[in-house]
Structure formats: C-alpha cells, structure tokens
Short mmCIF file of N, CA and C in Angstrom, two decimals:
data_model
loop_
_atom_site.label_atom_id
_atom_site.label_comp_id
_atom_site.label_asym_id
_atom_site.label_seq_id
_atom_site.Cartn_x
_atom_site.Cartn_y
_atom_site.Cartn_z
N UNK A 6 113.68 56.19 -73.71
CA UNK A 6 114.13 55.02 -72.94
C UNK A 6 115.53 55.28 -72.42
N UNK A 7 115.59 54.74 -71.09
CA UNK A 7 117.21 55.30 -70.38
C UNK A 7 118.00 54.33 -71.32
N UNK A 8 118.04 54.00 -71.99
CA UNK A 8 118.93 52.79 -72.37
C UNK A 8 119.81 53.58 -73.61
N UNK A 9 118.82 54.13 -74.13
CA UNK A 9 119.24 54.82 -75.44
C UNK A 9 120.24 56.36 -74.83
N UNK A 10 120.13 56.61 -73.98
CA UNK A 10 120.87 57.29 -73.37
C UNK A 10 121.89 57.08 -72.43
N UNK A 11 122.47 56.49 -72.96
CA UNK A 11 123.73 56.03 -71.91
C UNK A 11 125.06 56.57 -72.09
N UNK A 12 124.99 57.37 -73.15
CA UNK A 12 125.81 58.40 -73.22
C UNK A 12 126.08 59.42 -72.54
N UNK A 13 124.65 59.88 -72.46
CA UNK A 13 124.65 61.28 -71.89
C UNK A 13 124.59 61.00 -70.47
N UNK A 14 124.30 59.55 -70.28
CA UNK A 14 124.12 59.47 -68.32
C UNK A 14 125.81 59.25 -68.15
N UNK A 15 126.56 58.70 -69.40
CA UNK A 15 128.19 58.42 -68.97
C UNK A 15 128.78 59.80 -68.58
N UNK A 16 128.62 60.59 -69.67
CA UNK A 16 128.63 62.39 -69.20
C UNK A 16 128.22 62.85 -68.08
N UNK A 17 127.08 62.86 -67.86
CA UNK A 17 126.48 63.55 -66.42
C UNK A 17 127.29 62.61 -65.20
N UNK A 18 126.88 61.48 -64.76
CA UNK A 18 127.50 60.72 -63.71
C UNK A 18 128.59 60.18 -63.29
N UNK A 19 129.43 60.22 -64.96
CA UNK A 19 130.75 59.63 -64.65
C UNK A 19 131.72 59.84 -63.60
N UNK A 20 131.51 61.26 -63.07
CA UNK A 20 132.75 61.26 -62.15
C UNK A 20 131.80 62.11 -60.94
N UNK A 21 130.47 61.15 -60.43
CA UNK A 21 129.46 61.74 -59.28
C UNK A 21 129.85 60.64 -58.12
N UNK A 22 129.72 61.45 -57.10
CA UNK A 22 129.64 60.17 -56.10
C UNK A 22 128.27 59.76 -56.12
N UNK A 23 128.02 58.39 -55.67
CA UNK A 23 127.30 57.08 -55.53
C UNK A 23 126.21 57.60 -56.70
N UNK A 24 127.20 57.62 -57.62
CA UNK A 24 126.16 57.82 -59.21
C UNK A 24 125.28 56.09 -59.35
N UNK A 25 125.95 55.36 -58.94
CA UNK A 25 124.95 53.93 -59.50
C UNK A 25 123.73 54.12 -58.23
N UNK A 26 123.81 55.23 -57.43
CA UNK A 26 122.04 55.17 -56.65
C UNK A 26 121.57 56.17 -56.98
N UNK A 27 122.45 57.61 -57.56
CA UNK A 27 121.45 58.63 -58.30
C UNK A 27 121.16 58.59 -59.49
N UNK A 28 121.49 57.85 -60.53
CA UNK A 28 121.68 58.16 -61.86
C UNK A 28 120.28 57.85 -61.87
N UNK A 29 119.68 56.76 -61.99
CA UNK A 29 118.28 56.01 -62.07
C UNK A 29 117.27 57.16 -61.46
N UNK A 30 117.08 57.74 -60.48
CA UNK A 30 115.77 58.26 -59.77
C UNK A 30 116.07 59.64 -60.57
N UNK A 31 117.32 60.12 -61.10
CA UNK A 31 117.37 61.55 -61.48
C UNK A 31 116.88 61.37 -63.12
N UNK A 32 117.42 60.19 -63.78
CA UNK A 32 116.65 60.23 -64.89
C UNK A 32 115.59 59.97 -64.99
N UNK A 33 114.74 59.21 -64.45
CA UNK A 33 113.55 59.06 -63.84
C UNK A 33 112.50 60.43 -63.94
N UNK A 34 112.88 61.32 -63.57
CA UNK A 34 112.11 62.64 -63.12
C UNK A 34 112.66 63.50 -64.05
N UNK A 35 113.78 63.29 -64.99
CA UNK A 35 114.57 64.00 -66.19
C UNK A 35 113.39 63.84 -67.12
N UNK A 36 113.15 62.70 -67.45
CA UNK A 36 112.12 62.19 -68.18
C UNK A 36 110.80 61.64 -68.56
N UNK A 37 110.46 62.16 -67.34
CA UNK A 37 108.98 62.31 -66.53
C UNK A 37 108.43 61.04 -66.71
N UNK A 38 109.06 60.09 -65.72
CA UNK A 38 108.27 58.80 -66.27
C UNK A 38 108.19 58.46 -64.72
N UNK A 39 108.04 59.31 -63.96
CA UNK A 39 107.97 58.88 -62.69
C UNK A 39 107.02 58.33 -62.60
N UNK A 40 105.63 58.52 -63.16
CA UNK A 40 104.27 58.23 -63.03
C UNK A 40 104.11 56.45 -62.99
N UNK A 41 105.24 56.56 -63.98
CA UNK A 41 105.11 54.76 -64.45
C UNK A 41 105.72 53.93 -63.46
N UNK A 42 106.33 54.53 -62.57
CA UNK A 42 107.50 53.54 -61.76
C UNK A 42 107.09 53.54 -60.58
N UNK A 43 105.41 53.17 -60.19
CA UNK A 43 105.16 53.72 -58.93
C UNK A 43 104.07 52.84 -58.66
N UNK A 44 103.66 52.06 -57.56
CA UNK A 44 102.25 51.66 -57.18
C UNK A 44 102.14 51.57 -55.98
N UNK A 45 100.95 51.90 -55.56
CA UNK A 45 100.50 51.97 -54.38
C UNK A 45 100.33 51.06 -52.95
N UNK A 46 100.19 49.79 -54.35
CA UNK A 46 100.27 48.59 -54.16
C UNK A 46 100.82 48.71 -52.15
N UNK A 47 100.54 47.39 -51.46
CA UNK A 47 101.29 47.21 -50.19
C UNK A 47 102.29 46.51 -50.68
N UNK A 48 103.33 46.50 -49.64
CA UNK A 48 104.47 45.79 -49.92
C UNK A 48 104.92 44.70 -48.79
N UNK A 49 104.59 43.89 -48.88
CA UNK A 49 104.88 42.62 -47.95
C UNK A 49 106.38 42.05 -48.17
N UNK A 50 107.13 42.85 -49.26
CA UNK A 50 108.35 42.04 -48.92
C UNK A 50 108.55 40.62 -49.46
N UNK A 51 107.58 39.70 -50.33
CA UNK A 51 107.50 38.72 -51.32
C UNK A 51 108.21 38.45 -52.09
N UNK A 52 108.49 37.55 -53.08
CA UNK A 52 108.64 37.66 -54.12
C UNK A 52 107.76 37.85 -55.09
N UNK A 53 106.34 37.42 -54.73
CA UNK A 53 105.44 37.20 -55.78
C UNK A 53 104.50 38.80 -55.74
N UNK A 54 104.78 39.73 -54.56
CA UNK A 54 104.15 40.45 -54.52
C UNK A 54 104.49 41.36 -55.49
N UNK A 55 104.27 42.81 -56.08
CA UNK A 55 104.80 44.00 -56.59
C UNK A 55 105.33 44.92 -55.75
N UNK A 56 106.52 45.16 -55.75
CA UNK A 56 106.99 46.04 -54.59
C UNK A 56 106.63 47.38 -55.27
N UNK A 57 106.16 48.56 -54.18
CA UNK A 57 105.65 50.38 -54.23
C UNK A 57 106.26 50.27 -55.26
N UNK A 58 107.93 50.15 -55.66
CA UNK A 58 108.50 51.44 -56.86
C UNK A 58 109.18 50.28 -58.21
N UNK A 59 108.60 48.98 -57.88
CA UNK A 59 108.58 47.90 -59.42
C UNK A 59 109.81 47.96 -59.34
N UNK A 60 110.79 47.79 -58.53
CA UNK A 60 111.98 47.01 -58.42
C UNK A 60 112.04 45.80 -57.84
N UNK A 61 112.73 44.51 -58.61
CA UNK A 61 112.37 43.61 -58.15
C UNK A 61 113.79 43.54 -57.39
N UNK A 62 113.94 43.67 -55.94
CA UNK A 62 114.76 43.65 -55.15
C UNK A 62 114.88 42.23 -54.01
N UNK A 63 115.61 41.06 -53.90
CA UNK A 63 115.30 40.07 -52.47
C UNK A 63 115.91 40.50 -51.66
N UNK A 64 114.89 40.90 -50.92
CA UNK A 64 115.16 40.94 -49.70
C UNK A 64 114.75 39.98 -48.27
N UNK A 65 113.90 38.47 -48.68
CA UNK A 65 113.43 37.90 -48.45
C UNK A 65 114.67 36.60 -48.47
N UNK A 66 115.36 36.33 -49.37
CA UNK A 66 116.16 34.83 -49.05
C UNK A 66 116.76 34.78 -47.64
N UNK A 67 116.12 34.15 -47.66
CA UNK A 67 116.71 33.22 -45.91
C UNK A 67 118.32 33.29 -46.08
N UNK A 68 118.93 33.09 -46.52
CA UNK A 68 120.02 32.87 -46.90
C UNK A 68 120.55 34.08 -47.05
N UNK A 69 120.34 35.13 -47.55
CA UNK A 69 120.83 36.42 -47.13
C UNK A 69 121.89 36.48 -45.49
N UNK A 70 122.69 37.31 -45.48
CA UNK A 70 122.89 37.68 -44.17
C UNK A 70 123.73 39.36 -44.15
N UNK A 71 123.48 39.80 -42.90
CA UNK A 71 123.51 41.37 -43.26
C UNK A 71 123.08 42.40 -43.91
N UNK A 72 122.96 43.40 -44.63
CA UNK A 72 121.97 44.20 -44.49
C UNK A 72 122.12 44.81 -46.11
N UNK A 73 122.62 43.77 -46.85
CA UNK A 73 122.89 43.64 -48.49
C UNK A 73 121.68 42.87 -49.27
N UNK A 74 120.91 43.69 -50.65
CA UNK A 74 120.22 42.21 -50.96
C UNK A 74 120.80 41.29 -51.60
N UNK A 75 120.15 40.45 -52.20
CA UNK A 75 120.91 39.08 -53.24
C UNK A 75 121.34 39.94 -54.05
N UNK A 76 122.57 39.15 -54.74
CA UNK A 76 122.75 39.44 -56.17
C UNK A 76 122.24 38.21 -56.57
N UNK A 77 121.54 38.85 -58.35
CA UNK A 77 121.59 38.20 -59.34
C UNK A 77 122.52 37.75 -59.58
N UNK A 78 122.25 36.03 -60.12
CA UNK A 78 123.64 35.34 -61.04
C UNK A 78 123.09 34.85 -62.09
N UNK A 79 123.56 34.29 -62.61
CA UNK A 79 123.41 33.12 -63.58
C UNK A 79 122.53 31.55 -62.79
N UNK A 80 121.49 31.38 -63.36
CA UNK A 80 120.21 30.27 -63.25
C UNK A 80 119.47 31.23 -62.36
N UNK A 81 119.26 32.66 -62.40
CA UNK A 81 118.05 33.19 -62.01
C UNK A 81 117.59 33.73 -62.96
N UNK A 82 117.86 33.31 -64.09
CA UNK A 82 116.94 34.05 -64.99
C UNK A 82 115.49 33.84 -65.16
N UNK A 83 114.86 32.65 -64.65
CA UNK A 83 113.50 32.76 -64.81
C UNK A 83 113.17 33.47 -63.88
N UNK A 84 113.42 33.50 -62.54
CA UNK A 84 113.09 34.34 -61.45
C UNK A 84 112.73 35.67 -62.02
N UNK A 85 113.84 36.19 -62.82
CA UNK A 85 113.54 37.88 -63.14
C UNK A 85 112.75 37.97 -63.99
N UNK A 86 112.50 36.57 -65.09
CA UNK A 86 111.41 36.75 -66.26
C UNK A 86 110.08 37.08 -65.75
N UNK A 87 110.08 35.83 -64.28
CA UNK A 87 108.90 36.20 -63.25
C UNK A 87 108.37 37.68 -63.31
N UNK A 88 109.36 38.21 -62.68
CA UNK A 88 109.31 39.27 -61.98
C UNK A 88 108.87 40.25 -63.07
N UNK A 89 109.77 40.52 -64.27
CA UNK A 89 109.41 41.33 -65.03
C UNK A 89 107.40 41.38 -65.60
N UNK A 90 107.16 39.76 -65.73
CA UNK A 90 105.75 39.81 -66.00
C UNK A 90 104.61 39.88 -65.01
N UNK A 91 105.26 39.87 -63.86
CA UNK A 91 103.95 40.13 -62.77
C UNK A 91 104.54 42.19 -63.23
N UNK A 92 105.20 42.57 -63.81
CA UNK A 92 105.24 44.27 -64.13
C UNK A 92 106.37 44.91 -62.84
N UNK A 93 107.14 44.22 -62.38
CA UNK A 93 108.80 45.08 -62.53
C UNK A 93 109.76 45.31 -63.63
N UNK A 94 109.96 46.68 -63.42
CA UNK A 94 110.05 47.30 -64.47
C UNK A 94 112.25 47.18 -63.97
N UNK A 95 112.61 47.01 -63.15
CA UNK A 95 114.05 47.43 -63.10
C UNK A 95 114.26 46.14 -61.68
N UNK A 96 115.53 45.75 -61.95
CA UNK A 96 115.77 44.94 -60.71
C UNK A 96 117.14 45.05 -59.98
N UNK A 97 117.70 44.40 -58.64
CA UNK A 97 118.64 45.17 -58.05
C UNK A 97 119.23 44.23 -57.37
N UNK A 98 120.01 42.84 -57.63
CA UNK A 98 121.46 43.89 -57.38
C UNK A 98 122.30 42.67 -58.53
N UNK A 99 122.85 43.37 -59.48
CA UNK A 99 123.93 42.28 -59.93
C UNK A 99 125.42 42.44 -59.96
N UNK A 100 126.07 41.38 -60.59
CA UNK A 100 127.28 41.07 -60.73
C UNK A 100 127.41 40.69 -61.81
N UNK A 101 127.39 41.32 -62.74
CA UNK A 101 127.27 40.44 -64.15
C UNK A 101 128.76 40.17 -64.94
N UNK A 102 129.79 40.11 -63.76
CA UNK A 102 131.17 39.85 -64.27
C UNK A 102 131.78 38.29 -64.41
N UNK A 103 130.76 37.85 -63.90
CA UNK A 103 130.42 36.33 -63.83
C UNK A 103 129.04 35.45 -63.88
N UNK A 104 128.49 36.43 -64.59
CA UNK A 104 127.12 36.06 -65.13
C UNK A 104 126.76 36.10 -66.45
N UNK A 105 127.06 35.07 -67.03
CA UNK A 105 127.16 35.51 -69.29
C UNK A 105 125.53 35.25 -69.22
N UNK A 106 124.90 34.73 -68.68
CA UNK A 106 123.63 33.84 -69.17
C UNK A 106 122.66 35.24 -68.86
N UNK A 107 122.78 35.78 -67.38
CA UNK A 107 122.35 36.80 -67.53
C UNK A 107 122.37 37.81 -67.95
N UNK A 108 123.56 38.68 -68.36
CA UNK A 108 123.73 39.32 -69.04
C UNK A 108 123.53 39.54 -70.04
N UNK A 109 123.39 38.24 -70.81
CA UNK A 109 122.82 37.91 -72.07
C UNK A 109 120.90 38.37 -72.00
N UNK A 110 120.65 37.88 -70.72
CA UNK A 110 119.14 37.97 -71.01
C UNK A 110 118.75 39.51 -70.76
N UNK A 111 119.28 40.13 -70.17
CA UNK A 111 119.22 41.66 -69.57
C UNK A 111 119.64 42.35 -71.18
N UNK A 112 120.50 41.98 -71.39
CA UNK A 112 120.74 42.96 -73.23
C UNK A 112 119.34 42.27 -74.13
N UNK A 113 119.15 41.38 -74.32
CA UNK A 113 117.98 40.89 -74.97
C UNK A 113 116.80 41.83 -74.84
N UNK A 114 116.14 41.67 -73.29
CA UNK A 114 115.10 42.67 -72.79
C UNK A 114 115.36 43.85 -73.56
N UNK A 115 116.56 44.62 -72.84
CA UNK A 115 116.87 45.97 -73.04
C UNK A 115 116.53 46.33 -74.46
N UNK A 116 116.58 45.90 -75.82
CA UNK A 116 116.23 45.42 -76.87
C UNK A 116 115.02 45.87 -77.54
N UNK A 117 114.33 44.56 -76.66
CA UNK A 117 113.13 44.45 -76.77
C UNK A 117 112.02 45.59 -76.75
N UNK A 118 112.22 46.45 -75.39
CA UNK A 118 111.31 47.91 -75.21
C UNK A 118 111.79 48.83 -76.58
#
C-alpha cells in the first residue's frame, strides 16, 4: 500500500519537479497495481459515473471557472464517501490546510485498507 511507503516516496520525490503529478502513476507501475486502477468503463464526466482511471476528479461543477478542478473542503465528505463506494480508488484536488473534517476522514480511510 502507497501509504505505508511514504518514506521512501519522501526520498525519491522530495526534491523532483511536479513530483505531486509523478509520484502517484510512478508508484503505481513500481508496484504493479496498475491493473487495479483502470476501467474501461466510458467516461461522461458525472459524478455518479466511474471515471477510466477511478479518480474521483469534478470536473463538472457549474461553478468551476477556468481550467482547475474543485478542491475538496470540509462538508464534502459524503460526496467522496460516495465516490469511494461506487469504487474510486484516489481523488483530486485538495486543500487540507483548512479542512480538519476532511482530513480527518482521508487518515481514517487511509487506515482502514
């Protein structure tokens, strides 16, 4: 589990450029779990759908503007509970420097596997 390794990803990435978009797909294929992080599934861009690579990413709020997705805050936590049980496995994008509630629920999960 990447979680249990966060040592060795602090080692490898610490001083990579745009390590928070390689670290994930390189351990990914470090640890041959690519198989799991993948469906064929179509992708309509939903919320309720499963996106190809089980990231639960919005890119859908109206409310969005420019070419950033949402961040997670605090009172979306059922949203991601959603998400995690329709089977996303990783989600994208937070701020958890002002999010205790989530952060709280993201260490819980992390836990849990």
């Amino acid at each position: 589990m990447l979680v249990e390794k966060e040592d060795y990803i602090e080692k490898v990435f610490k001083r990579s450029s745009l390590c928070d978009e390689v670290f994930l797909p390189t351990m990914v294929f470090k640890e041959n779990m690519e198989h799991k992080l993948y469906t064929t599934n179509t992708l309509h861009d939903v919320p309720d759908e499963l996106q190809g690579n089980l990231r639960y990413i919005n890119w859908w709020e109206e409310s969005l503007t420019g070419a950033s997705p949402y961040v997670w805050k605090d009172g979306d936590e059922e949203r991601l509970e959603y998400a995690a049980s329709l089977g996303h496995l990783f989600a994208r994008k937070f701020d958890l420097s002002d999010s205790p509630k989530l952060k709280e629920l993201i260490c819980k999960r992390c836990q849990k596997a």
